[in-house]
PDB file of C-alpha atoms in Angstrom:
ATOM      1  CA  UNK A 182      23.010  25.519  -6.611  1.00 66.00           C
ATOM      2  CA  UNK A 183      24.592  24.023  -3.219  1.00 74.00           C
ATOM      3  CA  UNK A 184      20.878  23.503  -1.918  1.00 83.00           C
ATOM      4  CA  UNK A 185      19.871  21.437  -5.076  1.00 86.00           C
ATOM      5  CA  UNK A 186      22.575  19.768  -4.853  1.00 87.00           C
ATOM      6  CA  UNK A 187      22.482  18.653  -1.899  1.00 88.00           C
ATOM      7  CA  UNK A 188      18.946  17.659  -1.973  1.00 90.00           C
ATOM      8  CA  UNK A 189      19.866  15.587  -4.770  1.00 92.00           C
ATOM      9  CA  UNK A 190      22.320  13.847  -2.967  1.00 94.00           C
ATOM     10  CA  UNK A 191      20.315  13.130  -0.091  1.00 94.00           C
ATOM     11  CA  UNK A 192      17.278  11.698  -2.151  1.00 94.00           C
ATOM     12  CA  UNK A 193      19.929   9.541  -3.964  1.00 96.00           C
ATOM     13  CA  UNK A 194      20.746   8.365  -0.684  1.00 97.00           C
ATOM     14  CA  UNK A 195      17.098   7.669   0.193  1.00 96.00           C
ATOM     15  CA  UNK A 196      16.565   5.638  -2.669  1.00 96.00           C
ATOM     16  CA  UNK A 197      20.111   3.774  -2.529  1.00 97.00           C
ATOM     17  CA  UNK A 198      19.279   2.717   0.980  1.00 97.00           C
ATOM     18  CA  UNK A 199      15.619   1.385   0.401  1.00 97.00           C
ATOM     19  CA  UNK A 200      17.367  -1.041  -2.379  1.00 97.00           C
ATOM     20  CA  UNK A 201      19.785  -1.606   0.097  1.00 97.00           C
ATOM     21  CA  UNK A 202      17.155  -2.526   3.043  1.00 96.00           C
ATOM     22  CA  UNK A 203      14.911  -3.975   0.480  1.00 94.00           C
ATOM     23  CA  UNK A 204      17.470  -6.542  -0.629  1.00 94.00           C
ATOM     24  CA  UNK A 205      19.554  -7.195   3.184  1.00 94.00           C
ATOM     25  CA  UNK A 206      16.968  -6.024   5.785  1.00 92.00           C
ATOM     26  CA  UNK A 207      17.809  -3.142   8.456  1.00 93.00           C
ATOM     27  CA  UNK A 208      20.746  -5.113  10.193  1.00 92.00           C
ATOM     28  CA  UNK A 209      22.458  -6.367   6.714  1.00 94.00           C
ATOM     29  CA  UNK A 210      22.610  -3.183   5.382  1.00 95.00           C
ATOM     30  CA  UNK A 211      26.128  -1.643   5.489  1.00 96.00           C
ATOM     31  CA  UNK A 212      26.410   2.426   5.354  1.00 96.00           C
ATOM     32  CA  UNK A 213      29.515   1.748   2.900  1.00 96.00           C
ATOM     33  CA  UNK A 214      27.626   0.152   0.273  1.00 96.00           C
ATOM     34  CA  UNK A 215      24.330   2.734   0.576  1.00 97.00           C
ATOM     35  CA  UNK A 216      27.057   5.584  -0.188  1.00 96.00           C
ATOM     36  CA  UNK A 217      28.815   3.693  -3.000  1.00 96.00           C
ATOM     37  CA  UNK A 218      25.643   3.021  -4.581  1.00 95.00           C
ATOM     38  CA  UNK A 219      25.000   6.437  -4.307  1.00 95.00           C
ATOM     39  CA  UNK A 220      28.098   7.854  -5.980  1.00 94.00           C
ATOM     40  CA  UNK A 221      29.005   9.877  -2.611  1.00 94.00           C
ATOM     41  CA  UNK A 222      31.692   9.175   0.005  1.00 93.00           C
ATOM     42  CA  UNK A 223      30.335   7.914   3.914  1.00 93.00           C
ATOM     43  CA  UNK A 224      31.537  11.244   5.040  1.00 93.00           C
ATOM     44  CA  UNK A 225      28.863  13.306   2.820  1.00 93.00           C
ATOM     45  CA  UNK A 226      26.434  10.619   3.748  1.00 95.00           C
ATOM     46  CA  UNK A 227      27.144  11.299   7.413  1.00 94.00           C
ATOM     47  CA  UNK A 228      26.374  15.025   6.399  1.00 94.00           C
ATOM     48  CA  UNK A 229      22.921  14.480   5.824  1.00 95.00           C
ATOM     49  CA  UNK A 230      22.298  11.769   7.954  1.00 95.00           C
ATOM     50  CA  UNK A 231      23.607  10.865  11.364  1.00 94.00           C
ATOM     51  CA  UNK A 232      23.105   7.244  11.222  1.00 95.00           C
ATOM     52  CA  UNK A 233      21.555   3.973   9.616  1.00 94.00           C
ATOM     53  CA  UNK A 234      18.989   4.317  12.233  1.00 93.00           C
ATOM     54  CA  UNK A 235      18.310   7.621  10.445  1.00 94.00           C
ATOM     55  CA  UNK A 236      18.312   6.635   7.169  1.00 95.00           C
ATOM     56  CA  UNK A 237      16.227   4.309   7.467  1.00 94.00           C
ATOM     57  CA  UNK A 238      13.551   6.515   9.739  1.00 93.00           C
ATOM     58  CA  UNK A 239      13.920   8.968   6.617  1.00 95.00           C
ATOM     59  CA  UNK A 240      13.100   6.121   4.067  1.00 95.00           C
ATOM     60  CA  UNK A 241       9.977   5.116   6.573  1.00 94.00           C
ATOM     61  CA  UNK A 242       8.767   8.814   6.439  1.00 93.00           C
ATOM     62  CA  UNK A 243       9.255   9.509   2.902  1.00 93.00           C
ATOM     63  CA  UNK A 244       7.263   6.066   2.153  1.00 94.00           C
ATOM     64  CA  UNK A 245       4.177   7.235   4.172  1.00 93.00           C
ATOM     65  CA  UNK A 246       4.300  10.480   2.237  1.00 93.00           C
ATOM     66  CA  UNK A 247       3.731   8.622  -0.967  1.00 93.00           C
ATOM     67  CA  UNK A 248       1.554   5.584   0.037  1.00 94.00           C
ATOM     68  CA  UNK A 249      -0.762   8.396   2.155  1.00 92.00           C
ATOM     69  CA  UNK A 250      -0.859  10.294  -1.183  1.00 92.00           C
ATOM     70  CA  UNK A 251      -1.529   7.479  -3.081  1.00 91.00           C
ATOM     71  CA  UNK A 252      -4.673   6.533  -1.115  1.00 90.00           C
ATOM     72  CA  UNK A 253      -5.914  10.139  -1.419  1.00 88.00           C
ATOM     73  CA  UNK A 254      -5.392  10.093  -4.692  1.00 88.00           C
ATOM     74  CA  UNK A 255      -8.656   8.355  -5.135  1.00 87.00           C
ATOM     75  CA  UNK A 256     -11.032  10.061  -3.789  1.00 85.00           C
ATOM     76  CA  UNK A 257     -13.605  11.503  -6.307  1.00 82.00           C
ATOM     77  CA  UNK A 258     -16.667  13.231  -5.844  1.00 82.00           C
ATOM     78  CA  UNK A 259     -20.117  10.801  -5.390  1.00 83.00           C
ATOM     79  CA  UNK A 260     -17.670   8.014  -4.447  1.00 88.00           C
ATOM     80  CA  UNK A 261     -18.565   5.831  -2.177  1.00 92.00           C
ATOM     81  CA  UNK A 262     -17.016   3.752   0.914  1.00 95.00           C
ATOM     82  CA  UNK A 263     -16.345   0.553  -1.132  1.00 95.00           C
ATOM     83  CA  UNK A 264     -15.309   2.156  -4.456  1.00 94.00           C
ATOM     84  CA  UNK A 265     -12.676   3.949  -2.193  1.00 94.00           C
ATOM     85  CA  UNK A 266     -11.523   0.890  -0.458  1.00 96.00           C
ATOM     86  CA  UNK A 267     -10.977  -1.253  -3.678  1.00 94.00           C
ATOM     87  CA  UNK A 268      -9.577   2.030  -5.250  1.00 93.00           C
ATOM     88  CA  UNK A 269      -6.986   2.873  -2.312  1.00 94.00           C
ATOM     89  CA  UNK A 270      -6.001  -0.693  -2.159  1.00 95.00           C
ATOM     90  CA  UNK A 271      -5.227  -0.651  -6.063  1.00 93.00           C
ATOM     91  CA  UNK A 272      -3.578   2.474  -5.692  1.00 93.00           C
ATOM     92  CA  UNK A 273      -1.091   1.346  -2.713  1.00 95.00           C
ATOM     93  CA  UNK A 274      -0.668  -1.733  -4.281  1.00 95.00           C
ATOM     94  CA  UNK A 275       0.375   0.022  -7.776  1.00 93.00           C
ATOM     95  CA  UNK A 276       3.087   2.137  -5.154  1.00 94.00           C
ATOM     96  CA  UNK A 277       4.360  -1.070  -3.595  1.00 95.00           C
ATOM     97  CA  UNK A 278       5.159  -2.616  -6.927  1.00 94.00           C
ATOM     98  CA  UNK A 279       6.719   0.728  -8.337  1.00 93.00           C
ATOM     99  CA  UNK A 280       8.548   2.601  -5.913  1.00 94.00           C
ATOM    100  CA  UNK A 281      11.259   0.848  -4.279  1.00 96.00           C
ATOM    101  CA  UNK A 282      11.123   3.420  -1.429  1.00 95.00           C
ATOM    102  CA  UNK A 283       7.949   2.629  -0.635  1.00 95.00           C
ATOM    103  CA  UNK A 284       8.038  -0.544  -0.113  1.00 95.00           C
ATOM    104  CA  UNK A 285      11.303  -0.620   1.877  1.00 95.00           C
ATOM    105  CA  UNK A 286       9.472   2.117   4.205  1.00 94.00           C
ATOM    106  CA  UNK A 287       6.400  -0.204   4.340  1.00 94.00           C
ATOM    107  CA  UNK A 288       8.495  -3.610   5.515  1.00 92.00           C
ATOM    108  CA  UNK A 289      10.925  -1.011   7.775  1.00 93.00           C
ATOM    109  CA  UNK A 290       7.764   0.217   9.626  1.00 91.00           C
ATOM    110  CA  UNK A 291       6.396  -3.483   9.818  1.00 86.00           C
ATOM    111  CA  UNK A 292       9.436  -4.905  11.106  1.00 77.00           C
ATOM    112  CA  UNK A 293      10.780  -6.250  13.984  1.00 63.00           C
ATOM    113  CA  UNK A 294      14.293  -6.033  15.377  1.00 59.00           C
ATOM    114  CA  UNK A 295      16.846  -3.829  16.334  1.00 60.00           C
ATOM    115  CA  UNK A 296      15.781  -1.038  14.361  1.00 62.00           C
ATOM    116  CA  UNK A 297      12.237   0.615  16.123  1.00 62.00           C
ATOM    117  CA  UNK A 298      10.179   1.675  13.328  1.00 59.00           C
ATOM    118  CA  UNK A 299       8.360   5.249  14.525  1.00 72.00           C
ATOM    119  CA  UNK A 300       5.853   4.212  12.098  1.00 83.00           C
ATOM    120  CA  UNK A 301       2.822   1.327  11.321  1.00 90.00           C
ATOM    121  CA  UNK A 302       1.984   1.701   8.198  1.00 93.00           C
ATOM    122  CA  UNK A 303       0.216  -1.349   8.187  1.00 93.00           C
ATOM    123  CA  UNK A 304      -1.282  -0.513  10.795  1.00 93.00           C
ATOM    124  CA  UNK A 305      -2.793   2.844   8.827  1.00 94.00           C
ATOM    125  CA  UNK A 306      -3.798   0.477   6.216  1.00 96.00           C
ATOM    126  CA  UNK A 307      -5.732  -1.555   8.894  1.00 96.00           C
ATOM    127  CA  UNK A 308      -7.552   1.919  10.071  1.00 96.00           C
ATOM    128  CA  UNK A 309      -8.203   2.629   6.498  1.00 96.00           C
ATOM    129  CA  UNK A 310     -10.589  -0.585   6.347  1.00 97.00           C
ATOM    130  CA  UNK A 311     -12.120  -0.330   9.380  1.00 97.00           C
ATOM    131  CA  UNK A 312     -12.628   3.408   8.388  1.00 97.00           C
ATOM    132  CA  UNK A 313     -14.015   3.160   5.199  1.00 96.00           C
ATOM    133  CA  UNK A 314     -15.849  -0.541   5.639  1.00 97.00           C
ATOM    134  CA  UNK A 315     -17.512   1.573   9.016  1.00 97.00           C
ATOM    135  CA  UNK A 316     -18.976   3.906   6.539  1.00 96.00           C
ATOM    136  CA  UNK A 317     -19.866   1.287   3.683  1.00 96.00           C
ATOM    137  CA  UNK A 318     -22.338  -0.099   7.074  1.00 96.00           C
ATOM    138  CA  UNK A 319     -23.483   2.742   7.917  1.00 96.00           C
ATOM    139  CA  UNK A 320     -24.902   4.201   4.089  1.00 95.00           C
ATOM    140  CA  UNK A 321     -26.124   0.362   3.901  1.00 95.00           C
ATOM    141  CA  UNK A 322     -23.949  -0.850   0.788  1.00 96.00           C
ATOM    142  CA  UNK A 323     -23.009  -4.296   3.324  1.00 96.00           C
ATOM    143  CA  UNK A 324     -25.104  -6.853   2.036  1.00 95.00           C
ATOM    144  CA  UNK A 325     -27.517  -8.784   4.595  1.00 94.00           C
ATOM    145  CA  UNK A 326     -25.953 -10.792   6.896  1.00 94.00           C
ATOM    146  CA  UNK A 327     -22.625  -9.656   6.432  1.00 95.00           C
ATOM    147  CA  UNK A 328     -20.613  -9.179   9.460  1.00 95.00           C
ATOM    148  CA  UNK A 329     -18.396  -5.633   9.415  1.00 95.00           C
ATOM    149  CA  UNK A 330     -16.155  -6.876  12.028  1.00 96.00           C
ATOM    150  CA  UNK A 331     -15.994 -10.378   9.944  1.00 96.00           C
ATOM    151  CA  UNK A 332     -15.271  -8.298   6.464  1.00 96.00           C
ATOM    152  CA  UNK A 333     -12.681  -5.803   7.951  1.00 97.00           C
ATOM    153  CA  UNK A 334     -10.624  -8.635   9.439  1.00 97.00           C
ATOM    154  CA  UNK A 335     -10.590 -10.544   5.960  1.00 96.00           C
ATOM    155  CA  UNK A 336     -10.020  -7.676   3.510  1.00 97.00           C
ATOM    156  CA  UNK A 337      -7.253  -7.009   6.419  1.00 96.00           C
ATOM    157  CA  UNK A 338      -5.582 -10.082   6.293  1.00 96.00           C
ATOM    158  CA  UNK A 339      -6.214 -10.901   2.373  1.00 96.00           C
ATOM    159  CA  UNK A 340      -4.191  -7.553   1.872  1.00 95.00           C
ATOM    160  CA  UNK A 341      -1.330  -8.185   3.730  1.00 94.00           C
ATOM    161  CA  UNK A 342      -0.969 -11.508   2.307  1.00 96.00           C
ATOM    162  CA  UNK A 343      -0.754  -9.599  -1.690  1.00 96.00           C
ATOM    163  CA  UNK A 344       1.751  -7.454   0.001  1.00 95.00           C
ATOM    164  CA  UNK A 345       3.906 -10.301   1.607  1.00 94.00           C
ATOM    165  CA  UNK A 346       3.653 -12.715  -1.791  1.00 96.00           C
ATOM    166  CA  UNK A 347       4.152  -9.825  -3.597  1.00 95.00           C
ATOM    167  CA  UNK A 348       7.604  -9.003  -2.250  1.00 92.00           C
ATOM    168  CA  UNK A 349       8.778 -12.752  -4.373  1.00 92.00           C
ATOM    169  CA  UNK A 350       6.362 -12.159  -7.316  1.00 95.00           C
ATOM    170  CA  UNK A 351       5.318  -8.797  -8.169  1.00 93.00           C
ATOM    171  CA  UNK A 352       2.271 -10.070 -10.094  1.00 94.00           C
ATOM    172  CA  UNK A 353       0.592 -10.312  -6.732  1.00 95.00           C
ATOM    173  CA  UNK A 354       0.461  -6.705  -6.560  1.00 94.00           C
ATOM    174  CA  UNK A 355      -0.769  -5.663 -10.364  1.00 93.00           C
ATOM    175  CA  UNK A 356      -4.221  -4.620 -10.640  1.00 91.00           C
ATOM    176  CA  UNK A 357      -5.124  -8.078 -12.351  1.00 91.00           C
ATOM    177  CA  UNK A 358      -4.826  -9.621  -9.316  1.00 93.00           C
ATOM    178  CA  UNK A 359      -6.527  -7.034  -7.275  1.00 93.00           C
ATOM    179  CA  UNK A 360      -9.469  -6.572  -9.621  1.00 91.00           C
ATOM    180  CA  UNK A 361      -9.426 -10.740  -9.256  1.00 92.00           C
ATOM    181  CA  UNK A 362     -10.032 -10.393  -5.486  1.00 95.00           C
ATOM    182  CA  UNK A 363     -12.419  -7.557  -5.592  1.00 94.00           C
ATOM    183  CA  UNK A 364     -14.855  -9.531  -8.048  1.00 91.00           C
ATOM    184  CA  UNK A 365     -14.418 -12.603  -5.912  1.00 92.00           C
ATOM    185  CA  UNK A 366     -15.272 -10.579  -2.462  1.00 94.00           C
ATOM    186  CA  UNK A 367     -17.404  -7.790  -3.736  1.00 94.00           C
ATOM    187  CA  UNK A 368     -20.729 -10.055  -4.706  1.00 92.00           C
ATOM    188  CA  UNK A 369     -20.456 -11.651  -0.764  1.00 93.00           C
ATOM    189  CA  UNK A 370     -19.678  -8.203   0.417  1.00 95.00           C
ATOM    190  CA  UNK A 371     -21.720  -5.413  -1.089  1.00 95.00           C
ATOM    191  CA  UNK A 372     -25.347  -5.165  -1.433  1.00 94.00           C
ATOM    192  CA  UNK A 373     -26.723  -5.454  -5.396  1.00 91.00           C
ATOM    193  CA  UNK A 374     -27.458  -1.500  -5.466  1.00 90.00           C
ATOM    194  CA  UNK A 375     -23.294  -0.828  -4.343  1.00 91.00           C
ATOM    195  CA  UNK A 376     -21.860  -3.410  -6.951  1.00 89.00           C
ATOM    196  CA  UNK A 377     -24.020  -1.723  -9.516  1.00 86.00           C
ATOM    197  CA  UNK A 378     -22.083   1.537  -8.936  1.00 85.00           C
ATOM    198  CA  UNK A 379     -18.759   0.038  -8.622  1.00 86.00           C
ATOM    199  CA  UNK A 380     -16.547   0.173 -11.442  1.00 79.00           C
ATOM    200  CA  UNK A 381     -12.374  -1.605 -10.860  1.00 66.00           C
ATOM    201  CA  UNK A 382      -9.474  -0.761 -12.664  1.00 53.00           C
ATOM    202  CA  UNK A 383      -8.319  -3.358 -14.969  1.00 45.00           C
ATOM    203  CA  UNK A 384     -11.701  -5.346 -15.993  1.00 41.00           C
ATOM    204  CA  UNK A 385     -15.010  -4.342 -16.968  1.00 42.00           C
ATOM    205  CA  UNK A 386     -17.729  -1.986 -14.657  1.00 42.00           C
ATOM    206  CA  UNK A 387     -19.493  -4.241 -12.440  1.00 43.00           C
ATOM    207  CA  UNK A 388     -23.078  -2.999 -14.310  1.00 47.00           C
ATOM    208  CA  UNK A 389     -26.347  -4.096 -13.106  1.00 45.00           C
ATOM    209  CA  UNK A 390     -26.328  -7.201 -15.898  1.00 51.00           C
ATOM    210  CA  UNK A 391     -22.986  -8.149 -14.551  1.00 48.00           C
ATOM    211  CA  UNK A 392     -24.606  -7.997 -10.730  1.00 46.00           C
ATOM    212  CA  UNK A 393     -27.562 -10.196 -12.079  1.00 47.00           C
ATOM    213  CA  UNK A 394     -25.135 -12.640 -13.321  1.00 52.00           C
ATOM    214  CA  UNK A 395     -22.773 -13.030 -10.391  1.00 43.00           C
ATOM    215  CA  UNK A 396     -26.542 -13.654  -8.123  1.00 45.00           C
ATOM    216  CA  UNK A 397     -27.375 -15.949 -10.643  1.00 53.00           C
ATOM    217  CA  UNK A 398     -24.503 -18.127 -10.873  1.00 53.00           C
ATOM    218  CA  UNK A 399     -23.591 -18.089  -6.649  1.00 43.00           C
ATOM    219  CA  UNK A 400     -27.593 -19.560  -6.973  1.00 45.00           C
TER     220      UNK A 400
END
C-alpha cells in the first residue's frame, strides 16, 4: 500500500509540474505551487525528487516514453515508409494535444536556458523523417524529381511549425489539420503507385480515382 501510494504521489507530481512548466516555463515555475497543486507538502515532494531540475528531467523522460510509444504505435504490417511518416506524425500530434506531460517534456527538451534538457526530442522527430523519408527513396515511392534532402527539411520544418502554433490553438494539432497538410504535400511528394496505397486518418483513402484527380487538377 506505501509503494502505490507513493507512486501515486509522485505521478501527481509529474503531471502538476508539466501544467506548471507548461503555463510559466522552467525558471517561473515555483516548487511551492507544483506541491500545492498536487495536494502534498514540499517536504514529500523533496522525497521523491531532489530538485526542480529533477522534476523537470523526470517530466522530459516520462514524455519521450509516451511520444516514442506513440510513434510505434503505428506501425502495421505491409506499411510503408510514407504511410508511417504521416501516421507517426498524426499520432505525436494527437499526444501533444492530449497529454499535458507530453508536451511540457517536448518544449523542456527543446528549450533553452538555465535548465539543460538531457533530451532532443525534436531532434528524434527530425531522425524519424530523415529515417523513414530515406526508406520511402530507397523502395521508390519519391516521385521524380523530388529532392529527399529538399522533402526531409520541409516536412521538418512544416512540423515544428503545427507544434509551435499549436501550443496557442490546439486546432493546429487535430488530425484535420494534419490530414490537410498530408493531401497538400503527398501529390508533390509521393509517386502515383504510393498515394494509391495511402490511406489518412480523418478524410477519405487517397484511392487511385482520388490520385487521378489530384494529377488532373495540379495539370
Amino acid at each position: 500500500m506505501k509503494q502505490e501510494r507513493a507512486a501515486r504521489t509522485r505521478q501527481l507530481l509529474i503531471r502538476s509540474a508539466a501544467e506548471a512548466f507548461e503555463r510559466h516555463g522552467f525558471t517561473r515555475a515555483r516548487l511551492a505551487d507544483i506541491s500545492s497543486s498536487a495536494g502534498v507538502t514540499t517536504g514529500a515532494l523533496h522525497f521523491h525528487f531532489a530538485n526542480k531540475a529533477a522534476l523537470a528531467s523526470t517530466v522530459e523522460a516520462q514524455a519521450a516514453a509516451i511520444l516514442r510509444c506513440a510513434a510505434r504505435s503505428v506501425r502495421q504490417p505491409g506499411a510503408n515508409a510514407l504511410q508511417l511518416l504521416t501516421g507517426a506524425s498524426q499520432a505525436l500530434a494527437d499526444r501533444l494535444s492530449h497529454d499535458v506531460v507530453a508536451r511540457a517534456g517536448f518544449r523542456l527538451s527543446c528549450a533553452d536556458g538555465p535548465h539543460r534538457p538531457g533530451l532532443d526530442l525534436r531532434g528524434e522527430w527530425f531522425e524519424c523523417i530523415r529515417h523513414l523519408l530515406t526508406e520511402a527513396d530507397d523502395h521508390n515511392l519519391l516521385a521524380e524529381g523530388v529532392s529527399r534532402q529538399d522533402a526531409i527539411a520541409s516536412i521538418a520544418a512544416a512540423t515544428t511549425g503545427f507544434e509551435v502554433l499549436g501550443r496557442t490553438d490546439p486546432t493546429w494539432l487535430s488530425p484535420a489539420s494534419l490530414s490537410r497538410f498530408w493531401r497538400l504535400v503527398l501529390p508533390v511528394l509521393a509517386t502515383t503507385e504510393a498515394l494509391a496505397a495511402l490511406d489518412l486518418p480523418a478524410g477519405e483513402p487517397l484511392t487511385q480515382a482520388r490520385v487521378v484527380e489530384i494529377l488532373e487538377n495540379q495539370n
